[in-house]
Amino acid sequence: MTDDVDLEAELGFEPAVSATGADVSDTSPVRRRPRRKRGWRTRLAGGLVLLVALVSMGALYGAFAGSSNANSSADDQAQIARGQQIYQTTCITCHGANLQGVTDRGVSLIGVGSAATYFQVSTGRMPATGQDAEQPRKTAKYNEA
C-alpha cells in the first residue's frame, strides 16, 4: 500500500478520504477478539439436544396423530374382486385384456391416469356408445360403491 507522501506527490494534492474508505489519520491496528475453538463436548452436547428434540417431536406426532383411515384387508379384497369383475364384464371388451385397446372398439388406456378414467366413468361417458372423440354425458352406470 502506498503511503500519504507518495499519494500527495503522485496526485498533486492530499486526498480527503483514502481509496479504501479508512481514516488515514487513525493508524491503530484493529483488535479482534480471538476465536474460541469449539471442543468436542460442545459439539456432542449440541448433537444430543438435536437428537432429543427430534425424538420428542416424533413421539408427540405418534401420540396425537392417531391411526390412519385405511380399510381392513378383507374390505380391500372385496373391492378388488368387485373391480376385477366389472373390468372383465364391461371394460375388457373395448379396451382389451392388457388395456392395449381393441381396433374399432376402444382406445388404449396405457399411460392414461386414474383421474381421467374416473372422470369418464363417473360422468356416464363410459361405457361409450360410439367411437367419437368426445363422448356425450349421460346417466352414470357406475357409482362410488
Tab-separated table of N, CA and C in Angstrom:
chain	number	residue	atom	x	y	z
A	1	MET	N	0.854	-1.168	0.000
A	1	MET	CA	0.000	0.000	0.000
A	1	MET	C	0.894	1.223	0.000
A	2	THR	N	0.495	2.223	-0.714
A	2	THR	CA	1.304	3.446	-0.783
A	2	THR	C	1.017	4.321	0.421
A	3	ASP	N	2.033	5.090	0.843
A	3	ASP	CA	1.812	5.981	1.980
A	3	ASP	C	1.340	7.340	1.495
A	4	ASP	N	0.975	8.250	2.435
A	4	ASP	CA	0.380	9.534	2.084
A	4	ASP	C	1.315	10.406	1.264
A	5	VAL	N	2.622	10.312	1.504
A	5	VAL	CA	3.571	11.155	0.777
A	5	VAL	C	3.567	10.791	-0.700
A	6	ASP	N	3.538	9.517	-1.014
A	6	ASP	CA	3.510	9.091	-2.403
A	6	ASP	C	2.222	9.530	-3.089
A	7	LEU	N	1.083	9.428	-2.402
A	7	LEU	CA	-0.182	9.841	-2.992
A	7	LEU	C	-0.188	11.344	-3.251
A	8	GLU	N	0.348	12.100	-2.296
A	8	GLU	CA	0.354	13.552	-2.460
A	8	GLU	C	1.256	13.954	-3.621
A	9	ALA	N	2.406	13.286	-3.731
A	9	ALA	CA	3.327	13.603	-4.820
A	9	ALA	C	2.745	13.167	-6.160
A	10	GLU	N	2.085	12.037	-6.166
A	10	GLU	CA	1.550	11.499	-7.414
A	10	GLU	C	0.332	12.279	-7.896
A	11	LEU	N	-0.557	12.651	-6.955
A	11	LEU	CA	-1.785	13.330	-7.341
A	11	LEU	C	-1.660	14.847	-7.342
A	12	GLY	N	-0.714	15.367	-6.602
A	12	GLY	CA	-0.566	16.807	-6.506
A	12	GLY	C	-1.389	17.405	-5.387
A	13	PHE	N	-2.122	16.628	-4.666
A	13	PHE	CA	-2.884	17.096	-3.506
A	13	PHE	C	-3.075	15.913	-2.572
A	14	GLU	N	-3.498	16.204	-1.353
A	14	GLU	CA	-3.730	15.154	-0.379
A	14	GLU	C	-5.199	14.768	-0.430
A	15	PRO	N	-5.518	13.488	-0.674
A	15	PRO	CA	-6.907	13.078	-0.756
A	15	PRO	C	-7.597	13.211	0.600
A	16	ALA	N	-8.906	13.574	0.573
A	16	ALA	CA	-9.663	13.728	1.803
A	16	ALA	C	-10.017	12.374	2.417
A	17	VAL	N	-10.206	11.368	1.555
A	17	VAL	CA	-10.564	10.024	2.003
A	17	VAL	C	-9.663	9.045	1.275
A	18	SER	N	-9.263	8.019	1.977
A	18	SER	CA	-8.415	7.024	1.321
A	18	SER	C	-9.246	6.201	0.339
A	19	ALA	N	-8.574	5.479	-0.517
A	19	ALA	CA	-9.254	4.677	-1.526
A	19	ALA	C	-10.079	3.563	-0.897
A	20	THR	N	-9.704	3.120	0.283
A	20	THR	CA	-10.445	2.045	0.944
A	20	THR	C	-11.532	2.577	1.851
A	21	GLY	N	-11.600	3.887	2.065
A	21	GLY	CA	-12.606	4.460	2.937
A	21	GLY	C	-12.170	4.532	4.377
A	22	ALA	N	-10.948	4.080	4.665
A	22	ALA	CA	-10.458	4.099	6.040
A	22	ALA	C	-9.917	5.473	6.379
A	23	ASP	N	-9.962	5.817	7.646
A	23	ASP	CA	-9.426	7.091	8.117
A	23	ASP	C	-7.908	6.965	8.151
A	24	VAL	N	-7.216	7.740	7.364
A	24	VAL	CA	-5.770	7.613	7.253
A	24	VAL	C	-5.056	8.147	8.481
A	25	SER	N	-5.716	8.990	9.279
A	25	SER	CA	-5.061	9.516	10.465
A	25	SER	C	-5.050	8.489	11.580
A	26	ASP	N	-5.990	7.540	11.558
A	26	ASP	CA	-6.027	6.510	12.594
A	26	ASP	C	-5.183	5.342	12.129
A	27	THR	N	-4.046	5.152	12.752
A	27	THR	CA	-3.125	4.078	12.343
A	27	THR	C	-3.100	2.942	13.344
A	28	SER	N	-4.010	2.950	14.340
A	28	SER	CA	-4.009	1.876	15.332
A	28	SER	C	-4.552	0.600	14.697
A	29	PRO	N	-3.959	-0.538	15.035
A	29	PRO	CA	-4.428	-1.797	14.453
A	29	PRO	C	-5.801	-2.168	15.015
A	30	VAL	N	-6.568	-2.847	14.184
A	30	VAL	CA	-7.893	-3.288	14.591
A	30	VAL	C	-7.732	-4.492	15.500
A	31	ARG	N	-8.365	-4.400	16.655
A	31	ARG	CA	-8.272	-5.516	17.598
A	31	ARG	C	-9.466	-6.434	17.396
A	32	ARG	N	-9.168	-7.648	17.256
A	32	ARG	CA	-10.218	-8.647	17.092
A	32	ARG	C	-10.158	-9.615	18.253
A	33	ARG	N	-11.326	-10.016	18.654
A	33	ARG	CA	-11.383	-10.986	19.734
A	33	ARG	C	-10.968	-12.338	19.180
A	34	PRO	N	-10.132	-13.038	19.858
A	34	PRO	CA	-9.695	-14.341	19.330
A	34	PRO	C	-10.868	-15.327	19.310
A	35	ARG	N	-10.891	-16.143	18.301
A	35	ARG	CA	-11.951	-17.144	18.154
A	35	ARG	C	-11.749	-18.254	19.158
A	36	ARG	N	-12.883	-18.645	19.727
A	36	ARG	CA	-12.816	-19.791	20.624
A	36	ARG	C	-12.969	-21.057	19.808
A	37	LYS	N	-12.179	-22.000	20.106
A	37	LYS	CA	-12.314	-23.279	19.418
A	37	LYS	C	-13.387	-24.076	20.124
A	38	ARG	N	-14.250	-24.666	19.343
A	38	ARG	CA	-15.294	-25.488	19.926
A	38	ARG	C	-14.711	-26.841	20.284
A	39	GLY	N	-14.951	-27.219	21.475
A	39	GLY	CA	-14.463	-28.509	21.932
A	39	GLY	C	-15.411	-29.618	21.566
A	40	TRP	N	-14.980	-30.821	21.746
A	40	TRP	CA	-15.805	-31.965	21.401
A	40	TRP	C	-17.015	-32.057	22.313
A	41	ARG	N	-16.897	-31.542	23.530
A	41	ARG	CA	-18.036	-31.574	24.451
A	41	ARG	C	-19.165	-30.659	23.959
A	42	THR	N	-18.802	-29.500	23.449
A	42	THR	CA	-19.802	-28.571	22.940
A	42	THR	C	-20.527	-29.162	21.745
A	43	ARG	N	-19.787	-29.783	20.864
A	43	ARG	CA	-20.394	-30.405	19.684
A	43	ARG	C	-21.267	-31.587	20.068
A	44	LEU	N	-20.814	-32.384	21.012
A	44	LEU	CA	-21.592	-33.529	21.464
A	44	LEU	C	-22.883	-33.064	22.135
A	45	ALA	N	-22.798	-32.021	22.948
A	45	ALA	CA	-23.995	-31.500	23.617
A	45	ALA	C	-25.004	-30.982	22.599
A	46	GLY	N	-24.540	-30.284	21.581
A	46	GLY	CA	-25.439	-29.788	20.536
A	46	GLY	C	-26.116	-30.924	19.786
A	47	GLY	N	-25.363	-31.961	19.486
A	47	GLY	CA	-25.925	-33.121	18.799
A	47	GLY	C	-26.962	-33.838	19.649
A	48	LEU	N	-26.697	-33.955	20.953
A	48	LEU	CA	-27.652	-34.599	21.848
A	48	LEU	C	-28.937	-33.792	21.975
A	49	VAL	N	-28.828	-32.473	22.042
A	49	VAL	CA	-30.016	-31.623	22.113
A	49	VAL	C	-30.857	-31.803	20.850
A	50	LEU	N	-30.220	-31.832	19.698
A	50	LEU	CA	-30.940	-32.036	18.443
A	50	LEU	C	-31.613	-33.400	18.405
A	51	LEU	N	-30.918	-34.430	18.855
A	51	LEU	CA	-31.474	-35.784	18.873
A	51	LEU	C	-32.688	-35.871	19.793
A	52	VAL	N	-32.583	-35.285	20.979
A	52	VAL	CA	-33.704	-35.302	21.925
A	52	VAL	C	-34.904	-34.558	21.337
A	53	ALA	N	-34.655	-33.425	20.674
A	53	ALA	CA	-35.751	-32.665	20.073
A	53	ALA	C	-36.446	-33.479	18.983
A	54	LEU	N	-35.680	-34.159	18.134
A	54	LEU	CA	-36.278	-34.959	17.063
A	54	LEU	C	-37.081	-36.135	17.603
A	55	VAL	N	-36.544	-36.815	18.613
A	55	VAL	CA	-37.256	-37.950	19.198
A	55	VAL	C	-38.533	-37.469	19.878
A	56	SER	N	-38.469	-36.340	20.553
A	56	SER	CA	-39.660	-35.789	21.219
A	56	SER	C	-40.741	-35.445	20.211
A	57	MET	N	-40.372	-34.818	19.108
A	57	MET	CA	-41.354	-34.469	18.086
A	57	MET	C	-41.976	-35.721	17.477
A	58	GLY	N	-41.184	-36.729	17.251
A	58	GLY	CA	-41.718	-37.979	16.714
A	58	GLY	C	-42.695	-38.639	17.676
A	59	ALA	N	-42.372	-38.614	18.969
A	59	ALA	CA	-43.253	-39.211	19.972
A	59	ALA	C	-44.560	-38.427	20.069
A	60	LEU	N	-44.471	-37.105	20.034
A	60	LEU	CA	-45.687	-36.287	20.083
A	60	LEU	C	-46.566	-36.521	18.858
A	61	TYR	N	-45.951	-36.620	17.693
A	61	TYR	CA	-46.722	-36.887	16.480
A	61	TYR	C	-47.411	-38.243	16.569
A	62	GLY	N	-46.690	-39.239	17.029
A	62	GLY	CA	-47.268	-40.567	17.160
A	62	GLY	C	-48.410	-40.610	18.154
A	63	ALA	N	-48.326	-39.803	19.212
A	63	ALA	CA	-49.365	-39.800	20.233
A	63	ALA	C	-50.633	-39.104	19.749
A	64	PHE	N	-50.472	-38.013	19.006
A	64	PHE	CA	-51.632	-37.223	18.618
A	64	PHE	C	-52.159	-37.514	17.218
A	65	ALA	N	-51.408	-38.178	16.382
A	65	ALA	CA	-51.827	-38.412	15.002
A	65	ALA	C	-52.935	-39.454	14.922
A	66	GLY	N	-52.965	-40.361	15.845
A	66	GLY	CA	-53.995	-41.393	15.802
A	66	GLY	C	-53.684	-42.416	14.738
A	67	SER	N	-54.703	-43.157	14.355
A	67	SER	CA	-54.497	-44.183	13.337
A	67	SER	C	-54.953	-43.671	11.985
A	68	SER	N	-54.522	-44.355	10.962
A	68	SER	CA	-54.926	-43.971	9.611
A	68	SER	C	-56.351	-44.466	9.347
A	69	ASN	N	-56.924	-44.002	8.283
A	69	ASN	CA	-58.279	-44.407	7.924
A	69	ASN	C	-58.273	-45.536	6.902
A	70	ALA	N	-57.245	-46.331	6.916
A	70	ALA	CA	-57.137	-47.429	5.962
A	70	ALA	C	-58.182	-48.503	6.262
A	71	ASN	N	-58.720	-49.089	5.208
A	71	ASN	CA	-59.700	-50.153	5.370
A	71	ASN	C	-58.999	-51.436	5.766
A	72	SER	N	-59.757	-52.341	6.293
A	72	SER	CA	-59.175	-53.634	6.629
A	72	SER	C	-58.881	-54.393	5.343
A	73	SER	N	-58.040	-55.400	5.447
A	73	SER	CA	-57.653	-56.137	4.243
A	73	SER	C	-58.830	-56.910	3.651
A	74	ALA	N	-59.806	-57.305	4.479
A	74	ALA	CA	-60.978	-58.010	3.949
A	74	ALA	C	-61.801	-57.082	3.063
A	75	ASP	N	-61.966	-55.830	3.491
A	75	ASP	CA	-62.683	-54.862	2.668
A	75	ASP	C	-61.931	-54.593	1.371
A	76	ASP	N	-60.612	-54.476	1.472
A	76	ASP	CA	-59.800	-54.236	0.283
A	76	ASP	C	-59.939	-55.378	-0.709
A	77	GLN	N	-59.897	-56.586	-0.227
A	77	GLN	CA	-60.006	-57.746	-1.113
A	77	GLN	C	-61.372	-57.802	-1.786
A	78	ALA	N	-62.405	-57.425	-1.058
A	78	ALA	CA	-63.749	-57.428	-1.641
A	78	ALA	C	-63.856	-56.360	-2.730
A	79	GLN	N	-63.284	-55.179	-2.501
A	79	GLN	CA	-63.312	-54.132	-3.515
A	79	GLN	C	-62.497	-54.525	-4.738
A	80	ILE	N	-61.373	-55.147	-4.523
A	80	ILE	CA	-60.538	-55.580	-5.649
A	80	ILE	C	-61.283	-56.624	-6.485
A	81	ALA	N	-61.933	-57.558	-5.830
A	81	ALA	CA	-62.681	-58.598	-6.554
A	81	ALA	C	-63.838	-57.980	-7.340
A	82	ARG	N	-64.533	-57.019	-6.734
A	82	ARG	CA	-65.656	-56.356	-7.424
A	82	ARG	C	-65.144	-55.562	-8.632
A	83	GLY	N	-64.035	-54.827	-8.454
A	83	GLY	CA	-63.453	-54.067	-9.562
A	83	GLY	C	-62.991	-54.965	-10.691
A	84	GLN	N	-62.421	-56.107	-10.344
A	84	GLN	CA	-61.978	-57.056	-11.370
A	84	GLN	C	-63.170	-57.623	-12.139
A	85	GLN	N	-64.251	-57.888	-11.435
A	85	GLN	CA	-65.460	-58.400	-12.093
A	85	GLN	C	-66.023	-57.361	-13.069
A	86	ILE	N	-66.092	-56.096	-12.638
A	86	ILE	CA	-66.596	-55.028	-13.519
A	86	ILE	C	-65.700	-54.890	-14.742
A	87	TYR	N	-64.393	-54.910	-14.521
A	87	TYR	CA	-63.449	-54.771	-15.633
A	87	TYR	C	-63.625	-55.907	-16.641
A	88	GLN	N	-63.734	-57.142	-16.152
A	88	GLN	CA	-63.828	-58.288	-17.044
A	88	GLN	C	-65.161	-58.359	-17.780
A	89	THR	N	-66.198	-57.784	-17.219
A	89	THR	CA	-67.504	-57.870	-17.898
A	89	THR	C	-67.790	-56.666	-18.789
A	90	THR	N	-67.193	-55.511	-18.529
A	90	THR	CA	-67.531	-54.331	-19.326
A	90	THR	C	-66.340	-53.684	-20.017
A	91	CYS	N	-65.244	-53.494	-19.348
A	91	CYS	CA	-64.119	-52.720	-19.908
A	91	CYS	C	-63.294	-53.520	-20.919
A	92	ILE	N	-63.107	-54.792	-20.627
A	92	ILE	CA	-62.195	-55.621	-21.429
A	92	ILE	C	-62.669	-55.771	-22.875
A	93	THR	N	-63.975	-55.662	-23.113
A	93	THR	CA	-64.491	-55.856	-24.468
A	93	THR	C	-63.996	-54.766	-25.421
A	94	CYS	N	-63.801	-53.542	-24.919
A	94	CYS	CA	-63.343	-52.450	-25.782
A	94	CYS	C	-61.870	-52.108	-25.596
A	95	HIS	N	-61.380	-52.236	-24.381
A	95	HIS	CA	-60.017	-51.789	-24.101
A	95	HIS	C	-59.006	-52.926	-24.039
A	96	GLY	N	-59.449	-54.157	-24.156
A	96	GLY	CA	-58.542	-55.293	-24.202
A	96	GLY	C	-58.104	-55.762	-22.827
A	97	ALA	N	-57.547	-56.974	-22.809
A	97	ALA	CA	-57.138	-57.601	-21.555
A	97	ALA	C	-55.972	-56.860	-20.900
A	98	ASN	N	-55.119	-56.246	-21.696
A	98	ASN	CA	-53.955	-55.535	-21.167
A	98	ASN	C	-54.055	-54.027	-21.369
A	99	LEU	N	-55.262	-53.536	-21.564
A	99	LEU	CA	-55.534	-52.110	-21.777
A	99	LEU	C	-54.924	-51.566	-23.068
A	100	GLN	N	-54.568	-52.447	-23.979
A	100	GLN	CA	-53.920	-52.024	-25.215
A	100	GLN	C	-54.904	-51.484	-26.247
A	101	GLY	N	-56.176	-51.622	-25.988
A	101	GLY	CA	-57.190	-51.147	-26.928
A	101	GLY	C	-57.559	-52.220	-27.933
A	102	VAL	N	-58.762	-52.125	-28.463
A	102	VAL	CA	-59.249	-53.062	-29.465
A	102	VAL	C	-59.615	-52.234	-30.694
A	103	THR	N	-59.115	-52.644	-31.863
A	103	THR	CA	-59.359	-51.910	-33.098
A	103	THR	C	-60.854	-51.761	-33.348
A	104	ASP	N	-61.266	-50.558	-33.697
A	104	ASP	CA	-62.650	-50.199	-33.993
A	104	ASP	C	-63.599	-50.363	-32.800
A	105	ARG	N	-63.059	-50.494	-31.619
A	105	ARG	CA	-63.912	-50.597	-30.430
A	105	ARG	C	-63.525	-49.593	-29.349
A	106	GLY	N	-62.269	-49.569	-28.972
A	106	GLY	CA	-61.847	-48.703	-27.874
A	106	GLY	C	-60.367	-48.387	-27.938
A	107	VAL	N	-60.013	-47.253	-27.396
A	107	VAL	CA	-58.622	-46.803	-27.429
A	107	VAL	C	-57.819	-47.478	-26.332
A	108	SER	N	-56.507	-47.395	-26.467
A	108	SER	CA	-55.612	-47.912	-25.452
A	108	SER	C	-55.689	-47.028	-24.202
A	109	LEU	N	-55.643	-47.656	-23.065
A	109	LEU	CA	-55.629	-46.919	-21.801
A	109	LEU	C	-54.251	-46.921	-21.156
A	110	ILE	N	-53.257	-47.380	-21.874
A	110	ILE	CA	-51.896	-47.397	-21.346
A	110	ILE	C	-51.407	-45.957	-21.232
A	111	GLY	N	-50.975	-45.585	-20.047
A	111	GLY	CA	-50.489	-44.234	-19.793
A	111	GLY	C	-51.575	-43.253	-19.390
A	112	VAL	N	-52.826	-43.676	-19.429
A	112	VAL	CA	-53.923	-42.811	-19.006
A	112	VAL	C	-54.024	-42.915	-17.492
A	113	GLY	N	-54.094	-41.801	-16.832
A	113	GLY	CA	-54.142	-41.803	-15.378
A	113	GLY	C	-55.496	-42.191	-14.825
A	114	SER	N	-55.515	-42.460	-13.543
A	114	SER	CA	-56.759	-42.872	-12.893
A	114	SER	C	-57.760	-41.730	-12.835
A	115	ALA	N	-57.296	-40.478	-12.819
A	115	ALA	CA	-58.223	-39.335	-12.779
A	115	ALA	C	-59.045	-39.263	-14.073
A	116	ALA	N	-58.400	-39.502	-15.202
A	116	ALA	CA	-59.121	-39.471	-16.479
A	116	ALA	C	-60.129	-40.610	-16.557
A	117	THR	N	-59.732	-41.777	-16.098
A	117	THR	CA	-60.644	-42.920	-16.104
A	117	THR	C	-61.823	-42.661	-15.170
A	118	TYR	N	-61.540	-42.129	-13.998
A	118	TYR	CA	-62.609	-41.818	-13.049
A	118	TYR	C	-63.588	-40.809	-13.658
A	119	PHE	N	-63.060	-39.788	-14.302
A	119	PHE	CA	-63.923	-38.783	-14.921
A	119	PHE	C	-64.841	-39.408	-15.960
A	120	GLN	N	-64.289	-40.219	-16.847
A	120	GLN	CA	-65.077	-40.830	-17.921
A	120	GLN	C	-66.173	-41.744	-17.369
A	121	VAL	N	-65.832	-42.515	-16.339
A	121	VAL	CA	-66.798	-43.466	-15.790
A	121	VAL	C	-67.824	-42.758	-14.915
A	122	SER	N	-67.396	-41.822	-14.079
A	122	SER	CA	-68.314	-41.182	-13.124
A	122	SER	C	-69.285	-40.212	-13.790
A	123	THR	N	-68.956	-39.708	-14.974
A	123	THR	CA	-69.863	-38.786	-15.657
A	123	THR	C	-70.750	-39.494	-16.674
A	124	GLY	N	-70.649	-40.811	-16.746
A	124	GLY	CA	-71.516	-41.565	-17.638
A	124	GLY	C	-71.009	-41.632	-19.067
A	125	ARG	N	-69.827	-41.141	-19.332
A	125	ARG	CA	-69.277	-41.185	-20.693
A	125	ARG	C	-68.803	-42.590	-21.059
A	126	MET	N	-68.517	-43.396	-20.066
A	126	MET	CA	-68.136	-44.786	-20.280
A	126	MET	C	-69.160	-45.646	-19.578
A	127	PRO	N	-69.561	-46.730	-20.129
A	127	PRO	CA	-69.179	-47.265	-21.418
A	127	PRO	C	-69.701	-46.389	-22.557
A	128	ALA	N	-68.862	-46.249	-23.556
A	128	ALA	CA	-69.154	-45.357	-24.682
A	128	ALA	C	-70.176	-45.979	-25.622
A	129	THR	N	-70.886	-45.105	-26.308
A	129	THR	CA	-71.877	-45.573	-27.285
A	129	THR	C	-71.314	-45.588	-28.699
A	130	GLY	N	-70.151	-44.977	-28.900
A	130	GLY	CA	-69.560	-44.939	-30.235
A	130	GLY	C	-68.084	-44.603	-30.165
A	131	GLN	N	-67.513	-44.271	-31.319
A	131	GLN	CA	-66.084	-44.002	-31.420
A	131	GLN	C	-65.767	-42.506	-31.536
A	132	ASP	N	-66.662	-41.640	-31.128
A	132	ASP	CA	-66.431	-40.206	-31.243
A	132	ASP	C	-65.296	-39.777	-30.316
A	133	ALA	N	-64.665	-38.645	-30.683
A	133	ALA	CA	-63.580	-38.124	-29.856
A	133	ALA	C	-64.094	-37.677	-28.492
A	134	GLU	N	-65.275	-37.085	-28.468
A	134	GLU	CA	-65.888	-36.670	-27.222
A	134	GLU	C	-67.175	-37.437	-27.031
A	135	GLN	N	-67.282	-38.061	-25.898
A	135	GLN	CA	-68.479	-38.826	-25.591
A	135	GLN	C	-69.473	-37.927	-24.856
A	136	PRO	N	-70.754	-38.007	-25.207
A	136	PRO	CA	-71.742	-37.177	-24.512
A	136	PRO	C	-71.964	-37.674	-23.087
A	137	ARG	N	-72.306	-36.744	-22.212
A	137	ARG	CA	-72.574	-37.100	-20.840
A	137	ARG	C	-73.960	-37.729	-20.741
A	138	LYS	N	-74.035	-38.795	-19.962
A	138	LYS	CA	-75.326	-39.456	-19.737
A	138	LYS	C	-75.363	-39.950	-18.287
A	139	THR	N	-76.431	-40.549	-17.909
A	139	THR	CA	-76.550	-41.041	-16.546
A	139	THR	C	-75.465	-42.093	-16.310
A	140	ALA	N	-74.753	-41.947	-15.196
A	140	ALA	CA	-73.646	-42.845	-14.906
A	140	ALA	C	-74.146	-44.246	-14.599
A	141	LYS	N	-73.503	-45.235	-15.181
A	141	LYS	CA	-73.854	-46.629	-14.947
A	141	LYS	C	-73.235	-47.120	-13.652
A	142	TYR	N	-72.103	-46.501	-13.240
A	142	TYR	CA	-71.387	-46.905	-12.042
A	142	TYR	C	-71.346	-45.762	-11.044
A	143	ASN	N	-71.460	-46.079	-9.769
A	143	ASN	CA	-71.365	-45.078	-8.721
A	143	ASN	C	-70.124	-45.361	-7.862
A	144	GLU	N	-69.967	-44.624	-6.790
A	144	GLU	CA	-68.798	-44.791	-5.935
A	144	GLU	C	-68.678	-46.194	-5.361
A	145	ALA	N	-69.811	-46.784	-5.041
A	145	ALA	CA	-69.781	-48.128	-4.440
A	145	ALA	C	-69.262	-49.136	-5.452
